[in-house]
Tab-separated table of C-alpha atoms in Angstrom:
chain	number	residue	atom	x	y	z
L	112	UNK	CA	68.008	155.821	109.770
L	113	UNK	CA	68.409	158.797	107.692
L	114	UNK	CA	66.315	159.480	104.241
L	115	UNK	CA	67.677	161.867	101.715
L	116	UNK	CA	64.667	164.472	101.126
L	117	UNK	CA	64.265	166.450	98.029
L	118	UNK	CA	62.733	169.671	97.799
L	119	UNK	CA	59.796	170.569	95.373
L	120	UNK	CA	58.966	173.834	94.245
L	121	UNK	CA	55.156	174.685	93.613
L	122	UNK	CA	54.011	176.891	90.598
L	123	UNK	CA	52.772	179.459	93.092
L	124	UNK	CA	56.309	180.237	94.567
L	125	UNK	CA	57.888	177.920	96.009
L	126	UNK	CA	56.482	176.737	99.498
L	127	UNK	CA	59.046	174.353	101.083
L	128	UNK	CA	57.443	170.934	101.498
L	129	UNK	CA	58.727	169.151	104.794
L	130	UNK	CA	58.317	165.526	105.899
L	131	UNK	CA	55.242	164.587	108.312
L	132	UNK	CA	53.103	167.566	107.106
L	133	UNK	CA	50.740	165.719	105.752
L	134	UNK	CA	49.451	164.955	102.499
L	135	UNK	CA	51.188	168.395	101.234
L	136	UNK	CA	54.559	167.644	102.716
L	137	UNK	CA	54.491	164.039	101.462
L	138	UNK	CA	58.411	163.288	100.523
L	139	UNK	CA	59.936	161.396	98.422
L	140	UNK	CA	63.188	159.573	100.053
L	141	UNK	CA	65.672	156.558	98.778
L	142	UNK	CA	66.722	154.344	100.894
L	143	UNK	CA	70.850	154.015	100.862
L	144	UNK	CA	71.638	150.582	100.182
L	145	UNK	CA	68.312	149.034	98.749
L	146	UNK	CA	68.243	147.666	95.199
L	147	UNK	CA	66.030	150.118	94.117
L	148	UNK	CA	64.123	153.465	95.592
L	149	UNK	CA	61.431	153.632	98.035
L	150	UNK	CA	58.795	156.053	97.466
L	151	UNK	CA	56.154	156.755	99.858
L	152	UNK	CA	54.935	158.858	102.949
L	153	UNK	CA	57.383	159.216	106.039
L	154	UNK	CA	55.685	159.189	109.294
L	155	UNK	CA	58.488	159.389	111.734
L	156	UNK	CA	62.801	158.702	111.538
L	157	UNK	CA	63.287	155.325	109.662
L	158	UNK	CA	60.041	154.555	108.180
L	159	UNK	CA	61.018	153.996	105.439
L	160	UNK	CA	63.312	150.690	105.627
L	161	UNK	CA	61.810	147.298	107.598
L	162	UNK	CA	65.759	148.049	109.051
L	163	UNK	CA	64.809	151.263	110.415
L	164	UNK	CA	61.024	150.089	111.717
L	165	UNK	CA	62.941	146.970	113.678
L	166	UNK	CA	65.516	149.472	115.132
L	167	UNK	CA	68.378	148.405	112.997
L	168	UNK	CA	71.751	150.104	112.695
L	169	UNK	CA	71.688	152.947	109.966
L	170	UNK	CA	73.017	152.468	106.507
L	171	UNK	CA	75.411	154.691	104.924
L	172	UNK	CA	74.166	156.839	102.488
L	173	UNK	CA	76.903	157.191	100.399
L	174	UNK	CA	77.202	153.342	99.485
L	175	UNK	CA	76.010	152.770	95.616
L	176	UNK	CA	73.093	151.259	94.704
L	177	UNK	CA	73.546	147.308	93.947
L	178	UNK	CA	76.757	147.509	95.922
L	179	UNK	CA	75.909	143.593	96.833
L	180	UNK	CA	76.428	142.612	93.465
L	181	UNK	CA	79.515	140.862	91.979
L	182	UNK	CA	81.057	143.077	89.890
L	183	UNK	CA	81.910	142.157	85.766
L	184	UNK	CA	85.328	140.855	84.850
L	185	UNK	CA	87.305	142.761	83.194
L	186	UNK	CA	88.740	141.147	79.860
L	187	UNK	CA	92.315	141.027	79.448
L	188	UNK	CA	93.433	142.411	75.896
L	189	UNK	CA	94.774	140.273	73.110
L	190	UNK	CA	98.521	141.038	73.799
L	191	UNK	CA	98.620	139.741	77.541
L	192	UNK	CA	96.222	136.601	76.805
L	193	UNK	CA	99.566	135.681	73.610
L	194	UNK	CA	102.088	134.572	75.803
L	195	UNK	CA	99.501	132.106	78.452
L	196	UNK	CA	98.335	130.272	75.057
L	197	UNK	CA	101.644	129.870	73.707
L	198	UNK	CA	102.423	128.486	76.860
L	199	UNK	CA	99.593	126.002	76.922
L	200	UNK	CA	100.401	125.160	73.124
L	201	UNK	CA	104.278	123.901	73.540
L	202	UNK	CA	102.805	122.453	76.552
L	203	UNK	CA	100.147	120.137	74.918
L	204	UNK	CA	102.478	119.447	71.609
L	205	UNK	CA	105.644	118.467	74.329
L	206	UNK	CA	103.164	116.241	76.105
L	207	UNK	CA	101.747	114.399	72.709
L	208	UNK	CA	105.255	114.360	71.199
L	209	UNK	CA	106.252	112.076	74.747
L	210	UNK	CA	103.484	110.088	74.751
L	211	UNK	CA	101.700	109.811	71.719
L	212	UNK	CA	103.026	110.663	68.600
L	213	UNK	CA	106.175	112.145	67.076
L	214	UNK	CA	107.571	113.395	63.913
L	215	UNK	CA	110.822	112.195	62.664
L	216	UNK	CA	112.679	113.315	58.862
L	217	UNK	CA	114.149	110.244	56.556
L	218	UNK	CA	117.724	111.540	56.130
L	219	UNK	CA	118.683	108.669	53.930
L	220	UNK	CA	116.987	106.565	50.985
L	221	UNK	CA	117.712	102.866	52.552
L	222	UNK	CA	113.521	103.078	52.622
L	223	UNK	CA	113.380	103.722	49.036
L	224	UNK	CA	110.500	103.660	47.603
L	225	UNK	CA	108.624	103.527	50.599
L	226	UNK	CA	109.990	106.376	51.676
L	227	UNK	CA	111.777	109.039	50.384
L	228	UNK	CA	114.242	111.421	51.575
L	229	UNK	CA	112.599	114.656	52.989
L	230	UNK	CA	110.044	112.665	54.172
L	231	UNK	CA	108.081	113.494	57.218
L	232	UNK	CA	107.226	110.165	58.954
L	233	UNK	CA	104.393	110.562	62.343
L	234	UNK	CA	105.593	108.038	64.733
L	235	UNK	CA	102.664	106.328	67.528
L	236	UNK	CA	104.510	105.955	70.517
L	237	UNK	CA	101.367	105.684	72.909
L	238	UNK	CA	100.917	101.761	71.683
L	239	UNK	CA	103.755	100.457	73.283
L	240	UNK	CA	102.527	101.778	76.514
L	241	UNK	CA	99.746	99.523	76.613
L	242	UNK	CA	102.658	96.311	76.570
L	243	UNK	CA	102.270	96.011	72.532
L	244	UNK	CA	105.068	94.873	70.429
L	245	UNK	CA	106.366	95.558	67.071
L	246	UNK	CA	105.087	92.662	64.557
L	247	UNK	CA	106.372	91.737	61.675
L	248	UNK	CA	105.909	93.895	58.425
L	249	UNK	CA	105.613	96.812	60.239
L	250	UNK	CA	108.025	99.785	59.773
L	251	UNK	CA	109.604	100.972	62.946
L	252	UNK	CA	112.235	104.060	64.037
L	253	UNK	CA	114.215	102.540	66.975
L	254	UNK	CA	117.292	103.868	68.960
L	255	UNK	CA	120.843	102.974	67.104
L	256	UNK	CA	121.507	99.396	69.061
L	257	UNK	CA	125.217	100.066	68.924
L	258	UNK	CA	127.529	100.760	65.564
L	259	UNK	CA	125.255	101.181	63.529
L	260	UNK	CA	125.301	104.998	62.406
L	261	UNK	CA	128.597	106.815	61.285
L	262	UNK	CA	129.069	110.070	63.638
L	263	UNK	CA	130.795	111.327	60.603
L	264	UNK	CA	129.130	114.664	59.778
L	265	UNK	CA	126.525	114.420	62.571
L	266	UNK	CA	128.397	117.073	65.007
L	267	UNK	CA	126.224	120.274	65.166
L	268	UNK	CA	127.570	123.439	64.247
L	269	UNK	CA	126.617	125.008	67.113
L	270	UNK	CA	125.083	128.062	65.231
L	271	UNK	CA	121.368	130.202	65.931
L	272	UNK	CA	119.585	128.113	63.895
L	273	UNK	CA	120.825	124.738	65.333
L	274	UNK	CA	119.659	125.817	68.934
L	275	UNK	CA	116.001	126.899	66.990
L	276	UNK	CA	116.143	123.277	65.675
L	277	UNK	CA	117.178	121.331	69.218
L	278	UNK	CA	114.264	123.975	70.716
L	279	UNK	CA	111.607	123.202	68.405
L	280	UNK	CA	112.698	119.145	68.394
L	281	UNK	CA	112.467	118.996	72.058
L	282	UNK	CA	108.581	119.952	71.813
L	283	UNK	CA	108.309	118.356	68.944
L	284	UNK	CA	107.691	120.844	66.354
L	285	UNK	CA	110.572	119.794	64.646
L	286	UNK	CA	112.626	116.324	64.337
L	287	UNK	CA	115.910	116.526	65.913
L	288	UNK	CA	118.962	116.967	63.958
L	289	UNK	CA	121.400	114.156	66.110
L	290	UNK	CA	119.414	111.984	67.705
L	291	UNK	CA	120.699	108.363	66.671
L	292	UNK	CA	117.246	107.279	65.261
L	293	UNK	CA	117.043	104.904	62.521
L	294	UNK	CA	113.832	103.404	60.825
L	295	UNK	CA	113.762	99.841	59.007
L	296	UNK	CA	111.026	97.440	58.635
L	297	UNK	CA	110.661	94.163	60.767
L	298	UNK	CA	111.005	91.174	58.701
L	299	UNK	CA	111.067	88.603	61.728
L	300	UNK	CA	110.316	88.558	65.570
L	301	UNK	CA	112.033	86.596	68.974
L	302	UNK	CA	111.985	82.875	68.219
L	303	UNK	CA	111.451	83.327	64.386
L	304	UNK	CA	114.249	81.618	61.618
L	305	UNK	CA	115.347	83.537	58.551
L	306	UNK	CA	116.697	82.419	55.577
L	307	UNK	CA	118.759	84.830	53.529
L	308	UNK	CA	120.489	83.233	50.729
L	309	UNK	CA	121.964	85.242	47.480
L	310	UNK	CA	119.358	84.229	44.425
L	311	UNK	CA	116.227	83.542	46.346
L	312	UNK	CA	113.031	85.359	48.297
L	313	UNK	CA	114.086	86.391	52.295
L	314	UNK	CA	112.243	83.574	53.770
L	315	UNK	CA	110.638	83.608	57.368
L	316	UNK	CA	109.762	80.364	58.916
L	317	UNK	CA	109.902	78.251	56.024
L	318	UNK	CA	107.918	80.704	54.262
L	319	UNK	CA	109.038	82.931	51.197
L	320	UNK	CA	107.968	86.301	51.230
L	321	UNK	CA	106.483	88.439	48.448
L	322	UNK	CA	108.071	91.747	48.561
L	323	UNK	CA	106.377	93.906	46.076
L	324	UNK	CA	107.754	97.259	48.152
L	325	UNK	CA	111.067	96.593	47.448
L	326	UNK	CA	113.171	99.019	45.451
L	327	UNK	CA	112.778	98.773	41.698
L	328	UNK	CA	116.092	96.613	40.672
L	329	UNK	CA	117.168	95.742	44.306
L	330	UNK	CA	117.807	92.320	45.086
L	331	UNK	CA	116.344	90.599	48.486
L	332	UNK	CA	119.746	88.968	49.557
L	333	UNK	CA	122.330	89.588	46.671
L	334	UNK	CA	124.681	91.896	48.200
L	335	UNK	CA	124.413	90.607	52.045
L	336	UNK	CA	123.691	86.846	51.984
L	337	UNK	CA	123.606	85.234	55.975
L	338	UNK	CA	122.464	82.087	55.549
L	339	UNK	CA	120.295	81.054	57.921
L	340	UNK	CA	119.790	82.945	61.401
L	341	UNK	CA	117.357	82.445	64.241
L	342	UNK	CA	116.138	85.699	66.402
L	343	UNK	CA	116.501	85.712	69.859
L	344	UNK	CA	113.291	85.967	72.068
L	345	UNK	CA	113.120	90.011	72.976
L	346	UNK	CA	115.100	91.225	69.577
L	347	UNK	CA	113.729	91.753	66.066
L	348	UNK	CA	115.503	91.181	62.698
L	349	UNK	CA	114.678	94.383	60.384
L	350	UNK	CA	115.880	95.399	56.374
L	351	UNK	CA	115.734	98.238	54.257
L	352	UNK	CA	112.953	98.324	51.587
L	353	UNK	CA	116.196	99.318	49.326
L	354	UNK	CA	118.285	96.596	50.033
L	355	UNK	CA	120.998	97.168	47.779
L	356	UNK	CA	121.826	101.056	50.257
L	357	UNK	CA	120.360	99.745	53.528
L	358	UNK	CA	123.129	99.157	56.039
L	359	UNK	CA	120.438	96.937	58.033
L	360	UNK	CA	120.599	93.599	60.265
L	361	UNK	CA	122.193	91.592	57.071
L	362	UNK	CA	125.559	93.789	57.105
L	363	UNK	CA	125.698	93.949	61.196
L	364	UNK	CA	125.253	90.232	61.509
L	365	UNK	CA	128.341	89.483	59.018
L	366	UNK	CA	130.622	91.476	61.183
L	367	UNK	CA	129.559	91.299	64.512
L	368	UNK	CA	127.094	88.255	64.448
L	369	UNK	CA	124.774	89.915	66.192
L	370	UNK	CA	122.247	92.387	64.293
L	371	UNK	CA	119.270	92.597	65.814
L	372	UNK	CA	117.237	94.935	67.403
L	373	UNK	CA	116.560	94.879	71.094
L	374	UNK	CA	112.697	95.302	71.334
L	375	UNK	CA	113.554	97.926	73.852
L	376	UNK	CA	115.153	99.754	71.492
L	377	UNK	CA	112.175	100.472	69.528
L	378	UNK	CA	110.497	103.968	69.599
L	379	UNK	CA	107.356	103.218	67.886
L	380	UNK	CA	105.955	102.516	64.785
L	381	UNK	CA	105.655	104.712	61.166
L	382	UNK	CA	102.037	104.759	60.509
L	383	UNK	CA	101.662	107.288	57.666
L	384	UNK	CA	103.694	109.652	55.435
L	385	UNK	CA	102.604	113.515	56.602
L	386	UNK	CA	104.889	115.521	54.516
L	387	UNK	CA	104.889	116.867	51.934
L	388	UNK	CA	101.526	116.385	50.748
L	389	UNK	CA	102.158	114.774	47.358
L	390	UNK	CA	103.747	112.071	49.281
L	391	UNK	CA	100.992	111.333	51.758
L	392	UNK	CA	100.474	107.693	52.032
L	393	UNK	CA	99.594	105.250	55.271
L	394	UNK	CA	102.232	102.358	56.303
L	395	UNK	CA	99.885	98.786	56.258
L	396	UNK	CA	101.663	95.367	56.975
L	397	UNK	CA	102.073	93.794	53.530
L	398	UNK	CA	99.953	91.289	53.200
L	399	UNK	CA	102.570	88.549	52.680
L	400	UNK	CA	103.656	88.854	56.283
L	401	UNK	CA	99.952	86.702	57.352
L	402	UNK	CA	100.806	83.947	55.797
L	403	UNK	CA	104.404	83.572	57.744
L	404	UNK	CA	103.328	80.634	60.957
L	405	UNK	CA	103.998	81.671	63.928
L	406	UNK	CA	106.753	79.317	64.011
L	407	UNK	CA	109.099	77.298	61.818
L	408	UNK	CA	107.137	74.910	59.741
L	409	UNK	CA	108.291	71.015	60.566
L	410	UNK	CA	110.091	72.248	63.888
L	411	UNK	CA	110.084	70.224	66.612
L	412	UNK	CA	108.194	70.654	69.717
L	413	UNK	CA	110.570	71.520	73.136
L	414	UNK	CA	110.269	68.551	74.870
L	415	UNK	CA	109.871	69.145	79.029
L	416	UNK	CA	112.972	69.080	81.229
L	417	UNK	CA	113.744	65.675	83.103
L	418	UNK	CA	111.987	66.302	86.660
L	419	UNK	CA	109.205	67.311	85.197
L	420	UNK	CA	108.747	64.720	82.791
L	421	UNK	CA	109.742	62.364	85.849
L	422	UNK	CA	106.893	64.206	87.318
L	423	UNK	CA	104.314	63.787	84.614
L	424	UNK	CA	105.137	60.239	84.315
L	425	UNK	CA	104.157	59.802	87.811
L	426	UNK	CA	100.897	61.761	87.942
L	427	UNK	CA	99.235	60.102	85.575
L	428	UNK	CA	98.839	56.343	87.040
L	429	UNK	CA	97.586	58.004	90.260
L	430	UNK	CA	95.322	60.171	88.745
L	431	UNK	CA	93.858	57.077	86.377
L	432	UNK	CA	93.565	54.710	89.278
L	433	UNK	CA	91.847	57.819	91.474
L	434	UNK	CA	89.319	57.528	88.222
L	435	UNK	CA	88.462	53.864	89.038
L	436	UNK	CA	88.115	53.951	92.363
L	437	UNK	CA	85.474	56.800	92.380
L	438	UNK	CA	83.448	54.461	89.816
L	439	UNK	CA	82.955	52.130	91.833
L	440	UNK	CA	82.317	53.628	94.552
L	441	UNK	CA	79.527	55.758	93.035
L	442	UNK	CA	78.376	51.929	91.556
């Protein structure tokens, strides 16, 4: 074990103080390796360490004090830490725009007043995860069922600023420029019967609806009268809140028949207005739309197929006659 010894230099010239001498030549020696120095007498070669008394192997003198400990981490600067949280940012926003919510832009005013054009509509797109299904009143952006948007003047122009826009879009920092999105509200759902008739209220199941969010001036049926139509079970029937410029399930269902919405289709649903600020407003379900039944008022009930009606017919004797017997037995 070697000790590093210092020499000391009396006031009367300098006598040279060596280890072992006794209290005169007491050193002072560090240890190489400790966490701090050892001061004290030296009586023979590696005294000074309980390494050195057990017969240990020698440390290195050279090696720094508090060499054992772990050593501070160093702090990246400002520039290099950018790029990891932009990274993490596009991240998170592409994850919440997929599964949570989304922003979309009203290109059109068939929403009017509701909505106006500019608008910046935040879509929730994590309820229909959980097996819900649009209901009616609500306002919903769904996927174009077939027909029903005119690819005139949607082409891209294939400039800088269009590949910003299908960038941003795709995280979700900005709505997309061509994708075949329209938004309507639901007026009726699978198995419900509407009744659209120039001169009189949209009526669902028997019941006529108050519409006070309709376009000043616009007419419920006027301009696209059907009659009455019955939604199949896994489609929705949805209009314009500006019914007089909403090309909506009314038009469709003149020329095609068809009309409706496959629930599928659906995206999610417009819960509030986020831009611009003087246009901030939620999306509730009117009020009018709880007192539609869940069914058409006076309609009959199915009645069950012809086996098992057979079937019924059959079960019951046996099951009254089981009745009697266990009476009288317990009697």
């Amino acid at each position: 074990m070697s000790v590093q010894q210092s020499t000391e230099s009396g006031e009367s010239g300098g006598t040279e103080q060596r280890p072992g001498t006794g209290p005169a030549g007491a050193a002072t020696g560090s240890v190489a390796g400790s966490d701090g120095p050892a001061v004290g007498p030296v009586e023979g070669p590696g005294a000074g360490s309980p390494a050195g008394a057990a017969g240990g192997t020698p440390a290195d003198p050279e090696e720094p004090a508090g060499a054992g400990a772990k050593p501070a981490r160093k702090k990246r600067p400002f520039w290099q830490e950018l790029p990891i949280l932009l990274v993490i940012a596009l991240l998170l926003s592409l994850g919440i725009k997929t599964f949570f919510v989304q922003a979309f832009s009203i290109p059109s005013g068939s929403m009017e007043n509701t909505l106006q054009i500019g608008d910046r509509v935040l879509v929730d797109k994590l309820t229909p995860w959980f097996g819900a299904e649009p209901e009616r009143g609500e306002v919903v952006v769904f996927r174009d069922p077939g027909g029903w948007l005119d690819d005139t003047g949607r082409t891209s122009s294939g400039g800088f600023m269009t590949t910003v826009q299908k960038a941003l879009s795709t995280v979700g920092l900005m709505p997309s420029a061509d994708e075949k999105d329209l938004i309507k509200r639901v007026i009726a759902v699978g198995g419900d019967t509407v009744e659209c008739n120039a001169g009189s209220p949209v009526k669902v199941n028997g019941v006529a609806l108050d519409e006070p969010y309709l376009f000043p001036g616009a007419t419920p049926c006027d301009n696209d009268p059907v009659g009455t139509v019955t939604v199949p079970k896994g489609k929705l029937w949805v209009m314009g809140d500006h019914r007089n410029n909403s090309r909506d399930s009314r038009p469709h269902h003149n020329l095609t028949g068809d009309g409706f919405v496959p629930v599928d289709n659906v995206v999610g649903r417009a819960f509030v207005v986020a831009w611009p600020i003087s246009n901030w407003s939620t999306l509730p379900v009117p009020d009018t739309f709880d007192k539609v039944p869940s069914r058409a008022a006076g309609s009959p009930l199915e009645a069950p197929p012809a086996p098992a009606g057979l079937a019924f017919a059959g079960v019951v004797p046996i099951a009254l006659w089981r009745r009697r017997r266990a009476r009288r037995t317990a009697g």
